[in-house]
Amino acid sequence: MSWEVTRSAYYQHRTSGPSRRERDDVDLTARIAEIHADSAGTYGAPRVRAELAAQGRRHSGKRVARLMRGAGLCGRTPKRWRTTTVPDPGAALSADLIRRDFDVAAGRVDTRWCGDITYVRCARASGLCPDSRNFT
């Protein structure tokens, strides 16, 4: 297949600077990188696009994703929840220290906690809940 391009058009294209869209992409990529940095690297293309829209800059999600990919930016995904404890069917049952009495008087709130602490999600880095010294 032969492309019919005039000599003047070829040299004009070769010597011309970046197109308007390419210049806009450079500006938009800088803004995307700024939003991504403000989110501590957690925002992906959908959230970055929503933030741009909130600032009055409407762009397609595919364009934002393409520019993020080109800039080497990606959002953080939450870790997959993994089961860490597999119960042993032959193990003895634990002692019922509160004898299934879950009623607590108003003055003694926050005195009885029960549950498998390996599955209680907490914000603290230790992975244990409020004060791990109170667990027996």
Short mmCIF file of the N, C-alpha and C atoms (twelve columns), coordinates in Angstrom:
data_MODEL
# 
_entry.id   MODEL 
# 
loop_
_atom_site.group_PDB 
_atom_site.id 
_atom_site.type_symbol 
_atom_site.label_atom_id 
_atom_site.label_alt_id 
_atom_site.label_comp_id 
_atom_site.label_asym_id 
_atom_site.label_seq_id 
_atom_site.Cartn_x 
_atom_site.Cartn_y 
_atom_site.Cartn_z 
_atom_site.pdbx_PDB_model_num 
ATOM 1   N N  . MET A 1   0.841   -1.173  0.000  1 
ATOM 2   C CA . MET A 1   0.000   0.000   0.000  1 
ATOM 3   C C  . MET A 1   0.889   1.241   0.000  1 
ATOM 4   N N  . SER A 2   0.618   2.098   -0.866 1 
ATOM 5   C CA . SER A 2   1.427   3.299   -1.021 1 
ATOM 6   C C  . SER A 2   0.666   4.497   -0.477 1 
ATOM 7   N N  . TRP A 3   1.314   5.272   0.375  1 
ATOM 8   C CA . TRP A 3   0.699   6.477   0.917  1 
ATOM 9   C C  . TRP A 3   1.044   7.647   0.001  1 
ATOM 10  N N  . GLU A 4   0.057   8.347   -0.419 1 
ATOM 11  C CA . GLU A 4   0.260   9.498   -1.293 1 
ATOM 12  C C  . GLU A 4   0.341   10.754  -0.437 1 
ATOM 13  N N  . VAL A 5   1.541   11.185  -0.107 1 
ATOM 14  C CA . VAL A 5   1.765   12.373  0.707  1 
ATOM 15  C C  . VAL A 5   2.661   13.307  -0.092 1 
ATOM 16  N N  . THR A 6   2.269   14.538  -0.155 1 
ATOM 17  C CA . THR A 6   3.107   15.489  -0.880 1 
ATOM 18  C C  . THR A 6   4.372   15.774  -0.085 1 
ATOM 19  N N  . ARG A 7   5.409   16.180  -0.811 1 
ATOM 20  C CA . ARG A 7   6.687   16.470  -0.179 1 
ATOM 21  C C  . ARG A 7   6.546   17.605  0.838  1 
ATOM 22  N N  . SER A 8   5.788   18.629  0.503  1 
ATOM 23  C CA . SER A 8   5.640   19.763  1.420  1 
ATOM 24  C C  . SER A 8   4.909   19.355  2.698  1 
ATOM 25  N N  . ALA A 9   3.898   18.484  2.577  1 
ATOM 26  C CA . ALA A 9   3.165   18.017  3.759  1 
ATOM 27  C C  . ALA A 9   4.061   17.171  4.657  1 
ATOM 28  N N  . TYR A 10  4.910   16.339  4.042  1 
ATOM 29  C CA . TYR A 10  5.821   15.506  4.817  1 
ATOM 30  C C  . TYR A 10  6.783   16.375  5.637  1 
ATOM 31  N N  . TYR A 11  7.398   17.354  5.024  1 
ATOM 32  C CA . TYR A 11  8.361   18.193  5.723  1 
ATOM 33  C C  . TYR A 11  7.690   19.133  6.721  1 
ATOM 34  N N  . GLN A 12  6.476   19.542  6.427  1 
ATOM 35  C CA . GLN A 12  5.746   20.377  7.389  1 
ATOM 36  C C  . GLN A 12  5.437   19.562  8.644  1 
ATOM 37  N N  . HIS A 13  5.017   18.312  8.461  1 
ATOM 38  C CA . HIS A 13  4.724   17.445  9.618  1 
ATOM 39  C C  . HIS A 13  5.996   17.159  10.408 1 
ATOM 40  N N  . ARG A 14  7.087   16.958  9.685  1 
ATOM 41  C CA . ARG A 14  8.347   16.619  10.325 1 
ATOM 42  C C  . ARG A 14  8.912   17.768  11.151 1 
ATOM 43  N N  . THR A 15  8.701   18.981  10.710 1 
ATOM 44  C CA . THR A 15  9.271   20.133  11.412 1 
ATOM 45  C C  . THR A 15  8.302   20.783  12.387 1 
ATOM 46  N N  . SER A 16  7.039   20.373  12.336 1 
ATOM 47  C CA . SER A 16  6.065   20.988  13.255 1 
ATOM 48  C C  . SER A 16  6.284   20.472  14.676 1 
ATOM 49  N N  . GLY A 17  5.870   21.250  15.639 1 
ATOM 50  C CA . GLY A 17  6.008   20.873  17.043 1 
ATOM 51  C C  . GLY A 17  4.902   19.905  17.450 1 
ATOM 52  N N  . PRO A 18  4.808   19.647  18.743 1 
ATOM 53  C CA . PRO A 18  3.759   18.735  19.217 1 
ATOM 54  C C  . PRO A 18  2.367   19.314  18.959 1 
ATOM 55  N N  . SER A 19  1.436   18.408  18.718 1 
ATOM 56  C CA . SER A 19  0.065   18.839  18.445 1 
ATOM 57  C C  . SER A 19  -0.575  19.395  19.715 1 
ATOM 58  N N  . ARG A 20  -1.726  19.982  19.562 1 
ATOM 59  C CA . ARG A 20  -2.442  20.545  20.715 1 
ATOM 60  C C  . ARG A 20  -2.791  19.445  21.712 1 
ATOM 61  N N  . ARG A 21  -3.209  18.288  21.191 1 
ATOM 62  C CA . ARG A 21  -3.553  17.174  22.074 1 
ATOM 63  C C  . ARG A 21  -2.328  16.682  22.836 1 
ATOM 64  N N  . GLU A 22  -1.196  16.615  22.187 1 
ATOM 65  C CA . GLU A 22  0.023   16.186  22.875 1 
ATOM 66  C C  . GLU A 22  0.411   17.183  23.963 1 
ATOM 67  N N  . ARG A 23  0.258   18.469  23.686 1 
ATOM 68  C CA . ARG A 23  0.545   19.483  24.714 1 
ATOM 69  C C  . ARG A 23  -0.436  19.374  25.877 1 
ATOM 70  N N  . ASP A 24  -1.712  19.139  25.551 1 
ATOM 71  C CA . ASP A 24  -2.719  18.957  26.605 1 
ATOM 72  C C  . ASP A 24  -2.415  17.718  27.439 1 
ATOM 73  N N  . ASP A 25  -1.952  16.654  26.773 1 
ATOM 74  C CA . ASP A 25  -1.617  15.425  27.502 1 
ATOM 75  C C  . ASP A 25  -0.465  15.656  28.481 1 
ATOM 76  N N  . VAL A 26  0.497   16.460  28.102 1 
ATOM 77  C CA . VAL A 26  1.626   16.761  29.000 1 
ATOM 78  C C  . VAL A 26  1.118   17.503  30.237 1 
ATOM 79  N N  . ASP A 27  0.254   18.506  30.020 1 
ATOM 80  C CA . ASP A 27  -0.311  19.257  31.148 1 
ATOM 81  C C  . ASP A 27  -1.180  18.364  32.031 1 
ATOM 82  N N  . LEU A 28  -1.998  17.537  31.377 1 
ATOM 83  C CA . LEU A 28  -2.895  16.654  32.127 1 
ATOM 84  C C  . LEU A 28  -2.096  15.611  32.910 1 
ATOM 85  N N  . THR A 29  -1.033  15.092  32.323 1 
ATOM 86  C CA . THR A 29  -0.203  14.107  33.025 1 
ATOM 87  C C  . THR A 29  0.416   14.725  34.268 1 
ATOM 88  N N  . ALA A 30  0.837   15.970  34.185 1 
ATOM 89  C CA . ALA A 30  1.396   16.650  35.360 1 
ATOM 90  C C  . ALA A 30  0.335   16.793  36.445 1 
ATOM 91  N N  . ARG A 31  -0.870  17.145  36.069 1 
ATOM 92  C CA . ARG A 31  -1.964  17.284  37.044 1 
ATOM 93  C C  . ARG A 31  -2.324  15.928  37.648 1 
ATOM 94  N N  . ILE A 32  -2.341  14.887  36.815 1 
ATOM 95  C CA . ILE A 32  -2.626  13.529  37.299 1 
ATOM 96  C C  . ILE A 32  -1.560  13.100  38.303 1 
ATOM 97  N N  . ALA A 33  -0.300  13.360  37.996 1 
ATOM 98  C CA . ALA A 33  0.793   12.986  38.908 1 
ATOM 99  C C  . ALA A 33  0.661   13.725  40.234 1 
ATOM 100 N N  . GLU A 34  0.221   14.965  40.182 1 
ATOM 101 C CA . GLU A 34  0.024   15.746  41.417 1 
ATOM 102 C C  . GLU A 34  -1.096  15.158  42.268 1 
ATOM 103 N N  . ILE A 35  -2.216  14.817  41.632 1 
ATOM 104 C CA . ILE A 35  -3.340  14.207  42.364 1 
ATOM 105 C C  . ILE A 35  -2.919  12.866  42.936 1 
ATOM 106 N N  . HIS A 36  -2.192  12.083  42.146 1 
ATOM 107 C CA . HIS A 36  -1.729  10.767  42.599 1 
ATOM 108 C C  . HIS A 36  -0.801  10.909  43.800 1 
ATOM 109 N N  . ALA A 37  0.081   11.898  43.770 1 
ATOM 110 C CA . ALA A 37  1.005   12.132  44.889 1 
ATOM 111 C C  . ALA A 37  0.248   12.611  46.129 1 
ATOM 112 N N  . ASP A 38  -0.774  13.472  45.938 1 
ATOM 113 C CA . ASP A 38  -1.570  13.953  47.077 1 
ATOM 114 C C  . ASP A 38  -2.301  12.819  47.776 1 
ATOM 115 N N  . SER A 39  -2.617  11.753  47.030 1 
ATOM 116 C CA . SER A 39  -3.318  10.615  47.625 1 
ATOM 117 C C  . SER A 39  -2.347  9.579   48.178 1 
ATOM 118 N N  . ALA A 40  -1.083  9.928   48.251 1 
ATOM 119 C CA . ALA A 40  -0.027  9.020   48.726 1 
ATOM 120 C C  . ALA A 40  0.068   7.773   47.853 1 
ATOM 121 N N  . GLY A 41  -0.234  7.932   46.576 1 
ATOM 122 C CA . GLY A 41  -0.106  6.824   45.632 1 
ATOM 123 C C  . GLY A 41  -1.226  5.814   45.687 1 
ATOM 124 N N  . THR A 42  -2.336  6.149   46.342 1 
ATOM 125 C CA . THR A 42  -3.420  5.172   46.465 1 
ATOM 126 C C  . THR A 42  -4.464  5.289   45.359 1 
ATOM 127 N N  . TYR A 43  -4.634  6.460   44.783 1 
ATOM 128 C CA . TYR A 43  -5.685  6.648   43.786 1 
ATOM 129 C C  . TYR A 43  -5.300  6.000   42.459 1 
ATOM 130 N N  . GLY A 44  -6.254  5.262   41.895 1 
ATOM 131 C CA . GLY A 44  -6.116  4.722   40.554 1 
ATOM 132 C C  . GLY A 44  -6.829  5.633   39.573 1 
ATOM 133 N N  . ALA A 45  -6.966  5.170   38.336 1 
ATOM 134 C CA . ALA A 45  -7.557  5.998   37.286 1 
ATOM 135 C C  . ALA A 45  -8.982  6.456   37.600 1 
ATOM 136 N N  . PRO A 46  -9.872  5.598   38.141 1 
ATOM 137 C CA . PRO A 46  -11.232 6.070   38.419 1 
ATOM 138 C C  . PRO A 46  -11.282 7.209   39.438 1 
ATOM 139 N N  . ARG A 47  -10.512 7.093   40.500 1 
ATOM 140 C CA . ARG A 47  -10.526 8.148   41.520 1 
ATOM 141 C C  . ARG A 47  -9.847  9.419   41.029 1 
ATOM 142 N N  . VAL A 48  -8.768  9.260   40.261 1 
ATOM 143 C CA . VAL A 48  -8.098  10.440  39.700 1 
ATOM 144 C C  . VAL A 48  -9.046  11.154  38.760 1 
ATOM 145 N N  . ARG A 49  -9.763  10.388  37.940 1 
ATOM 146 C CA . ARG A 49  -10.729 10.978  37.015 1 
ATOM 147 C C  . ARG A 49  -11.822 11.717  37.780 1 
ATOM 148 N N  . ALA A 50  -12.312 11.128  38.870 1 
ATOM 149 C CA . ALA A 50  -13.347 11.776  39.688 1 
ATOM 150 C C  . ALA A 50  -12.810 13.065  40.306 1 
ATOM 151 N N  . GLU A 51  -11.564 13.050  40.746 1 
ATOM 152 C CA . GLU A 51  -10.961 14.250  41.328 1 
ATOM 153 C C  . GLU A 51  -10.816 15.345  40.276 1 
ATOM 154 N N  . LEU A 52  -10.407 14.954  39.073 1 
ATOM 155 C CA . LEU A 52  -10.313 15.930  37.981 1 
ATOM 156 C C  . LEU A 52  -11.683 16.521  37.661 1 
ATOM 157 N N  . ALA A 53  -12.712 15.674  37.661 1 
ATOM 158 C CA . ALA A 53  -14.069 16.150  37.380 1 
ATOM 159 C C  . ALA A 53  -14.531 17.111  38.462 1 
ATOM 160 N N  . ALA A 54  -14.167 16.834  39.707 1 
ATOM 161 C CA . ALA A 54  -14.546 17.725  40.809 1 
ATOM 162 C C  . ALA A 54  -13.857 19.087  40.664 1 
ATOM 163 N N  . GLN A 55  -12.721 19.108  39.993 1 
ATOM 164 C CA . GLN A 55  -12.001 20.357  39.755 1 
ATOM 165 C C  . GLN A 55  -12.436 21.022  38.454 1 
ATOM 166 N N  . GLY A 56  -13.417 20.423  37.781 1 
ATOM 167 C CA . GLY A 56  -13.939 21.015  36.545 1 
ATOM 168 C C  . GLY A 56  -13.225 20.579  35.286 1 
ATOM 169 N N  . ARG A 57  -12.364 19.583  35.374 1 
ATOM 170 C CA . ARG A 57  -11.649 19.072  34.197 1 
ATOM 171 C C  . ARG A 57  -12.201 17.701  33.858 1 
ATOM 172 N N  . ARG A 58  -13.044 17.653  32.825 1 
ATOM 173 C CA . ARG A 58  -13.690 16.397  32.444 1 
ATOM 174 C C  . ARG A 58  -12.888 15.698  31.352 1 
ATOM 175 N N  . HIS A 59  -12.465 14.474  31.651 1 
ATOM 176 C CA . HIS A 59  -11.718 13.666  30.692 1 
ATOM 177 C C  . HIS A 59  -12.226 12.235  30.807 1 
ATOM 178 N N  . SER A 60  -12.059 11.466  29.755 1 
ATOM 179 C CA . SER A 60  -12.522 10.083  29.790 1 
ATOM 180 C C  . SER A 60  -11.626 9.253   30.698 1 
ATOM 181 N N  . GLY A 61  -12.205 8.196   31.241 1 
ATOM 182 C CA . GLY A 61  -11.438 7.304   32.102 1 
ATOM 183 C C  . GLY A 61  -10.320 6.612   31.346 1 
ATOM 184 N N  . LYS A 62  -10.572 6.308   30.066 1 
ATOM 185 C CA . LYS A 62  -9.539  5.638   29.272 1 
ATOM 186 C C  . LYS A 62  -8.344  6.556   29.030 1 
ATOM 187 N N  . ARG A 63  -8.598  7.831   28.833 1 
ATOM 188 C CA . ARG A 63  -7.501  8.780   28.624 1 
ATOM 189 C C  . ARG A 63  -6.676  8.918   29.891 1 
ATOM 190 N N  . VAL A 64  -7.355  9.036   31.030 1 
ATOM 191 C CA . VAL A 64  -6.645  9.148   32.308 1 
ATOM 192 C C  . VAL A 64  -5.833  7.875   32.561 1 
ATOM 193 N N  . ALA A 65  -6.430  6.712   32.286 1 
ATOM 194 C CA . ALA A 65  -5.716  5.447   32.491 1 
ATOM 195 C C  . ALA A 65  -4.506  5.350   31.563 1 
ATOM 196 N N  . ARG A 66  -4.654  5.774   30.308 1 
ATOM 197 C CA . ARG A 66  -3.541  5.737   29.355 1 
ATOM 198 C C  . ARG A 66  -2.395  6.638   29.822 1 
ATOM 199 N N  . LEU A 67  -2.733  7.842   30.279 1 
ATOM 200 C CA . LEU A 67  -1.692  8.766   30.731 1 
ATOM 201 C C  . LEU A 67  -1.026  8.271   32.018 1 
ATOM 202 N N  . MET A 68  -1.808  7.682   32.902 1 
ATOM 203 C CA . MET A 68  -1.221  7.129   34.132 1 
ATOM 204 C C  . MET A 68  -0.277  5.980   33.796 1 
ATOM 205 N N  . ARG A 69  -0.709  5.119   32.882 1 
ATOM 206 C CA . ARG A 69  0.142   4.011   32.470 1 
ATOM 207 C C  . ARG A 69  1.444   4.532   31.866 1 
ATOM 208 N N  . GLY A 70  1.336   5.539   31.012 1 
ATOM 209 C CA . GLY A 70  2.516   6.121   30.385 1 
ATOM 210 C C  . GLY A 70  3.461   6.768   31.387 1 
ATOM 211 N N  . ALA A 71  2.915   7.301   32.472 1 
ATOM 212 C CA . ALA A 71  3.740   7.945   33.504 1 
ATOM 213 C C  . ALA A 71  4.209   6.949   34.562 1 
ATOM 214 N N  . GLY A 72  3.792   5.694   34.441 1 
ATOM 215 C CA . GLY A 72  4.199   4.679   35.418 1 
ATOM 216 C C  . GLY A 72  3.473   4.794   36.745 1 
ATOM 217 N N  . LEU A 73  2.260   5.360   36.739 1 
ATOM 218 C CA . LEU A 73  1.482   5.524   37.969 1 
ATOM 219 C C  . LEU A 73  0.389   4.466   38.022 1 
ATOM 220 N N  . CYS A 74  0.168   3.924   39.199 1 
ATOM 221 C CA . CYS A 74  -0.950  2.998   39.385 1 
ATOM 222 C C  . CYS A 74  -1.438  3.113   40.825 1 
ATOM 223 N N  . GLY A 75  -2.707  2.818   41.016 1 
ATOM 224 C CA . GLY A 75  -3.293  2.895   42.347 1 
ATOM 225 C C  . GLY A 75  -2.960  1.666   43.165 1 
ATOM 226 N N  . ARG A 76  -3.211  1.765   44.437 1 
ATOM 227 C CA . ARG A 76  -2.974  0.654   45.350 1 
ATOM 228 C C  . ARG A 76  -4.264  -0.123  45.544 1 
ATOM 229 N N  . THR A 77  -4.165  -1.420  45.524 1 
ATOM 230 C CA . THR A 77  -5.339  -2.250  45.770 1 
ATOM 231 C C  . THR A 77  -5.228  -2.844  47.168 1 
ATOM 232 N N  . PRO A 78  -6.375  -3.035  47.835 1 
ATOM 233 C CA . PRO A 78  -6.311  -3.609  49.179 1 
ATOM 234 C C  . PRO A 78  -5.792  -5.047  49.142 1 
ATOM 235 N N  . LYS A 79  -5.114  -5.415  50.203 1 
ATOM 236 C CA . LYS A 79  -4.613  -6.781  50.276 1 
ATOM 237 C C  . LYS A 79  -5.778  -7.762  50.328 1 
ATOM 238 N N  . ARG A 80  -5.572  -8.914  49.736 1 
ATOM 239 C CA . ARG A 80  -6.585  -9.958  49.754 1 
ATOM 240 C C  . ARG A 80  -6.646  -10.558 51.159 1 
ATOM 241 N N  . TRP A 81  -7.867  -10.757 51.658 1 
ATOM 242 C CA . TRP A 81  -8.042  -11.335 52.979 1 
ATOM 243 C C  . TRP A 81  -7.767  -12.821 52.908 1 
ATOM 244 N N  . ARG A 82  -6.869  -13.299 53.737 1 
ATOM 245 C CA . ARG A 82  -6.516  -14.712 53.735 1 
ATOM 246 C C  . ARG A 82  -6.878  -15.343 55.076 1 
ATOM 247 N N  . THR A 83  -7.399  -16.533 55.014 1 
ATOM 248 C CA . THR A 83  -7.701  -17.276 56.225 1 
ATOM 249 C C  . THR A 83  -6.387  -17.762 56.812 1 
ATOM 250 N N  . THR A 84  -6.134  -17.430 58.053 1 
ATOM 251 C CA . THR A 84  -4.857  -17.799 58.660 1 
ATOM 252 C C  . THR A 84  -4.987  -18.940 59.670 1 
ATOM 253 N N  . THR A 85  -6.181  -19.178 60.142 1 
ATOM 254 C CA . THR A 85  -6.372  -20.217 61.154 1 
ATOM 255 C C  . THR A 85  -7.284  -21.300 60.600 1 
ATOM 256 N N  . VAL A 86  -6.789  -22.513 60.573 1 
ATOM 257 C CA . VAL A 86  -7.604  -23.650 60.159 1 
ATOM 258 C C  . VAL A 86  -7.836  -24.478 61.414 1 
ATOM 259 N N  . PRO A 87  -9.098  -24.605 61.846 1 
ATOM 260 C CA . PRO A 87  -9.355  -25.323 63.095 1 
ATOM 261 C C  . PRO A 87  -9.011  -26.808 62.983 1 
ATOM 262 N N  . ASP A 88  -8.465  -27.334 64.073 1 
ATOM 263 C CA . ASP A 88  -8.154  -28.755 64.151 1 
ATOM 264 C C  . ASP A 88  -9.397  -29.475 64.649 1 
ATOM 265 N N  . PRO A 89  -9.990  -30.360 63.859 1 
ATOM 266 C CA . PRO A 89  -11.233 -31.024 64.304 1 
ATOM 267 C C  . PRO A 89  -11.037 -31.895 65.540 1 
ATOM 268 N N  . GLY A 90  -9.812  -32.343 65.785 1 
ATOM 269 C CA . GLY A 90  -9.572  -33.209 66.937 1 
ATOM 270 C C  . GLY A 90  -9.163  -32.451 68.195 1 
ATOM 271 N N  . ALA A 91  -9.029  -31.134 68.122 1 
ATOM 272 C CA . ALA A 91  -8.578  -30.342 69.261 1 
ATOM 273 C C  . ALA A 91  -9.688  -30.205 70.300 1 
ATOM 274 N N  . ALA A 92  -9.276  -30.073 71.553 1 
ATOM 275 C CA . ALA A 92  -10.235 -29.897 72.643 1 
ATOM 276 C C  . ALA A 92  -10.838 -28.501 72.561 1 
ATOM 277 N N  . LEU A 93  -12.099 -28.359 72.979 1 
ATOM 278 C CA . LEU A 93  -12.762 -27.064 72.970 1 
ATOM 279 C C  . LEU A 93  -12.186 -26.168 74.066 1 
ATOM 280 N N  . SER A 94  -12.157 -24.881 73.807 1 
ATOM 281 C CA . SER A 94  -11.665 -23.930 74.795 1 
ATOM 282 C C  . SER A 94  -12.668 -23.783 75.931 1 
ATOM 283 N N  . ALA A 95  -12.164 -23.416 77.092 1 
ATOM 284 C CA . ALA A 95  -13.038 -23.234 78.253 1 
ATOM 285 C C  . ALA A 95  -13.918 -22.002 78.042 1 
ATOM 286 N N  . ASP A 96  -15.182 -22.088 78.448 1 
ATOM 287 C CA . ASP A 96  -16.122 -20.974 78.336 1 
ATOM 288 C C  . ASP A 96  -16.020 -20.149 79.616 1 
ATOM 289 N N  . LEU A 97  -15.138 -19.134 79.608 1 
ATOM 290 C CA . LEU A 97  -14.837 -18.385 80.813 1 
ATOM 291 C C  . LEU A 97  -15.975 -17.459 81.247 1 
ATOM 292 N N  . ILE A 98  -16.851 -17.052 80.342 1 
ATOM 293 C CA . ILE A 98  -17.953 -16.161 80.738 1 
ATOM 294 C C  . ILE A 98  -19.291 -16.901 80.742 1 
ATOM 295 N N  . ARG A 99  -19.263 -18.208 80.594 1 
ATOM 296 C CA . ARG A 99  -20.430 -19.094 80.662 1 
ATOM 297 C C  . ARG A 99  -21.589 -18.583 79.800 1 
ATOM 298 N N  . ARG A 100 -21.262 -18.115 78.589 1 
ATOM 299 C CA . ARG A 100 -22.248 -17.660 77.599 1 
ATOM 300 C C  . ARG A 100 -23.154 -16.548 78.107 1 
ATOM 301 N N  . ASP A 101 -22.683 -15.799 79.088 1 
ATOM 302 C CA . ASP A 101 -23.451 -14.667 79.616 1 
ATOM 303 C C  . ASP A 101 -22.900 -13.405 78.973 1 
ATOM 304 N N  . PHE A 102 -23.589 -12.924 77.921 1 
ATOM 305 C CA . PHE A 102 -23.110 -11.755 77.185 1 
ATOM 306 C C  . PHE A 102 -23.767 -10.459 77.643 1 
ATOM 307 N N  . ASP A 103 -24.640 -10.535 78.639 1 
ATOM 308 C CA . ASP A 103 -25.270 -9.324  79.164 1 
ATOM 309 C C  . ASP A 103 -24.277 -8.608  80.068 1 
ATOM 310 N N  . VAL A 104 -24.184 -7.311  79.885 1 
ATOM 311 C CA . VAL A 104 -23.241 -6.527  80.668 1 
ATOM 312 C C  . VAL A 104 -23.989 -5.351  81.277 1 
ATOM 313 N N  . ALA A 105 -23.764 -5.112  82.557 1 
ATOM 314 C CA . ALA A 105 -24.388 -3.969  83.221 1 
ATOM 315 C C  . ALA A 105 -23.799 -2.682  82.640 1 
ATOM 316 N N  . ALA A 106 -24.574 -1.606  82.728 1 
ATOM 317 C CA . ALA A 106 -24.154 -0.332  82.140 1 
ATOM 318 C C  . ALA A 106 -22.818 0.144   82.701 1 
ATOM 319 N N  . GLY A 107 -22.549 -0.114  83.944 1 
ATOM 320 C CA . GLY A 107 -21.299 0.333   84.564 1 
ATOM 321 C C  . GLY A 107 -20.099 -0.508  84.176 1 
ATOM 322 N N  . ARG A 108 -20.351 -1.670  83.566 1 
ATOM 323 C CA . ARG A 108 -19.246 -2.565  83.219 1 
ATOM 324 C C  . ARG A 108 -19.103 -2.747  81.707 1 
ATOM 325 N N  . VAL A 109 -19.438 -1.689  80.967 1 
ATOM 326 C CA . VAL A 109 -19.328 -1.759  79.512 1 
ATOM 327 C C  . VAL A 109 -17.870 -1.931  79.118 1 
ATOM 328 N N  . ASP A 110 -17.639 -2.640  78.053 1 
ATOM 329 C CA . ASP A 110 -16.307 -2.864  77.510 1 
ATOM 330 C C  . ASP A 110 -15.458 -3.743  78.431 1 
ATOM 331 N N  . THR A 111 -16.107 -4.687  79.118 1 
ATOM 332 C CA . THR A 111 -15.355 -5.589  79.991 1 
ATOM 333 C C  . THR A 111 -15.319 -7.006  79.450 1 
ATOM 334 N N  . ARG A 112 -16.206 -7.346  78.507 1 
ATOM 335 C CA . ARG A 112 -16.242 -8.708  77.967 1 
ATOM 336 C C  . ARG A 112 -16.086 -8.656  76.458 1 
ATOM 337 N N  . TRP A 113 -15.007 -9.231  76.015 1 
ATOM 338 C CA . TRP A 113 -14.744 -9.332  74.596 1 
ATOM 339 C C  . TRP A 113 -14.593 -10.804 74.273 1 
ATOM 340 N N  . CYS A 114 -15.151 -11.202 73.189 1 
ATOM 341 C CA . CYS A 114 -14.937 -12.583 72.784 1 
ATOM 342 C C  . CYS A 114 -14.869 -12.642 71.267 1 
ATOM 343 N N  . GLY A 115 -14.150 -13.603 70.796 1 
ATOM 344 C CA . GLY A 115 -13.992 -13.789 69.360 1 
ATOM 345 C C  . GLY A 115 -12.602 -14.291 69.067 1 
ATOM 346 N N  . ASP A 116 -12.438 -14.759 67.869 1 
ATOM 347 C CA . ASP A 116 -11.134 -15.217 67.427 1 
ATOM 348 C C  . ASP A 116 -10.390 -13.979 66.954 1 
ATOM 349 N N  . ILE A 117 -9.410  -13.518 67.699 1 
ATOM 350 C CA . ILE A 117 -8.774  -12.235 67.406 1 
ATOM 351 C C  . ILE A 117 -7.990  -12.252 66.105 1 
ATOM 352 N N  . THR A 118 -7.768  -13.423 65.532 1 
ATOM 353 C CA . THR A 118 -7.072  -13.442 64.247 1 
ATOM 354 C C  . THR A 118 -7.960  -12.891 63.145 1 
ATOM 355 N N  . TYR A 119 -9.271  -12.795 63.370 1 
ATOM 356 C CA . TYR A 119 -10.180 -12.316 62.344 1 
ATOM 357 C C  . TYR A 119 -10.798 -10.964 62.677 1 
ATOM 358 N N  . VAL A 120 -10.345 -10.308 63.726 1 
ATOM 359 C CA . VAL A 120 -10.861 -8.994  64.080 1 
ATOM 360 C C  . VAL A 120 -9.940  -7.973  63.432 1 
ATOM 361 N N  . ARG A 121 -10.459 -7.248  62.431 1 
ATOM 362 C CA . ARG A 121 -9.627  -6.259  61.738 1 
ATOM 363 C C  . ARG A 121 -9.577  -4.976  62.558 1 
ATOM 364 N N  . CYS A 122 -8.381  -4.476  62.762 1 
ATOM 365 C CA . CYS A 122 -8.189  -3.243  63.520 1 
ATOM 366 C C  . CYS A 122 -7.228  -2.345  62.757 1 
ATOM 367 N N  . ALA A 123 -7.289  -1.070  63.062 1 
ATOM 368 C CA . ALA A 123 -6.437  -0.101  62.371 1 
ATOM 369 C C  . ALA A 123 -5.026  -0.077  62.946 1 
ATOM 370 N N  . ARG A 124 -4.855  -0.564  64.160 1 
ATOM 371 C CA . ARG A 124 -3.538  -0.517  64.774 1 
ATOM 372 C C  . ARG A 124 -2.577  -1.460  64.072 1 
ATOM 373 N N  . ALA A 125 -1.324  -1.094  64.025 1 
ATOM 374 C CA . ALA A 125 -0.318  -1.876  63.321 1 
ATOM 375 C C  . ALA A 125 -0.062  -3.225  63.996 1 
ATOM 376 N N  . SER A 126 -0.325  -3.324  65.296 1 
ATOM 377 C CA . SER A 126 -0.040  -4.565  66.003 1 
ATOM 378 C C  . SER A 126 -0.946  -5.691  65.563 1 
ATOM 379 N N  . GLY A 127 -2.102  -5.366  64.975 1 
ATOM 380 C CA . GLY A 127 -3.021  -6.397  64.531 1 
ATOM 381 C C  . GLY A 127 -3.974  -6.853  65.611 1 
ATOM 382 N N  . LEU A 128 -3.740  -6.441  66.847 1 
ATOM 383 C CA . LEU A 128 -4.640  -6.805  67.928 1 
ATOM 384 C C  . LEU A 128 -5.549  -5.626  68.235 1 
ATOM 385 N N  . CYS A 129 -6.627  -5.910  68.922 1 
ATOM 386 C CA . CYS A 129 -7.609  -4.857  69.195 1 
ATOM 387 C C  . CYS A 129 -7.236  -4.024  70.407 1 
ATOM 388 N N  . PRO A 130 -8.100  -3.067  70.741 1 
ATOM 389 C CA . PRO A 130 -7.789  -1.921  71.587 1 
ATOM 390 C C  . PRO A 130 -6.596  -2.043  72.520 1 
ATOM 391 N N  . ASP A 131 -6.622  -2.981  73.401 1 
ATOM 392 C CA . ASP A 131 -5.481  -3.124  74.305 1 
ATOM 393 C C  . ASP A 131 -5.246  -4.597  74.490 1 
ATOM 394 N N  . SER A 132 -4.237  -5.144  73.830 1 
ATOM 395 C CA . SER A 132 -4.015  -6.575  73.819 1 
ATOM 396 C C  . SER A 132 -3.638  -7.124  75.200 1 
ATOM 397 N N  . ARG A 133 -3.281  -6.254  76.149 1 
ATOM 398 C CA . ARG A 133 -2.925  -6.739  77.491 1 
ATOM 399 C C  . ARG A 133 -4.149  -7.227  78.244 1 
ATOM 400 N N  . ASN A 134 -5.366  -6.827  77.842 1 
ATOM 401 C CA . ASN A 134 -6.576  -7.244  78.550 1 
ATOM 402 C C  . ASN A 134 -7.083  -8.599  78.079 1 
ATOM 403 N N  . PHE A 135 -6.491  -9.162  77.018 1 
ATOM 404 C CA . PHE A 135 -6.929  -10.465 76.541 1 
ATOM 405 C C  . PHE A 135 -6.227  -11.547 77.326 1 
ATOM 406 N N  . THR A 136 -6.987  -12.575 77.672 1 
ATOM 407 C CA . THR A 136 -6.368  -13.703 78.397 1 
ATOM 408 C C  . THR A 136 -6.450  -14.948 77.575 1 
# 
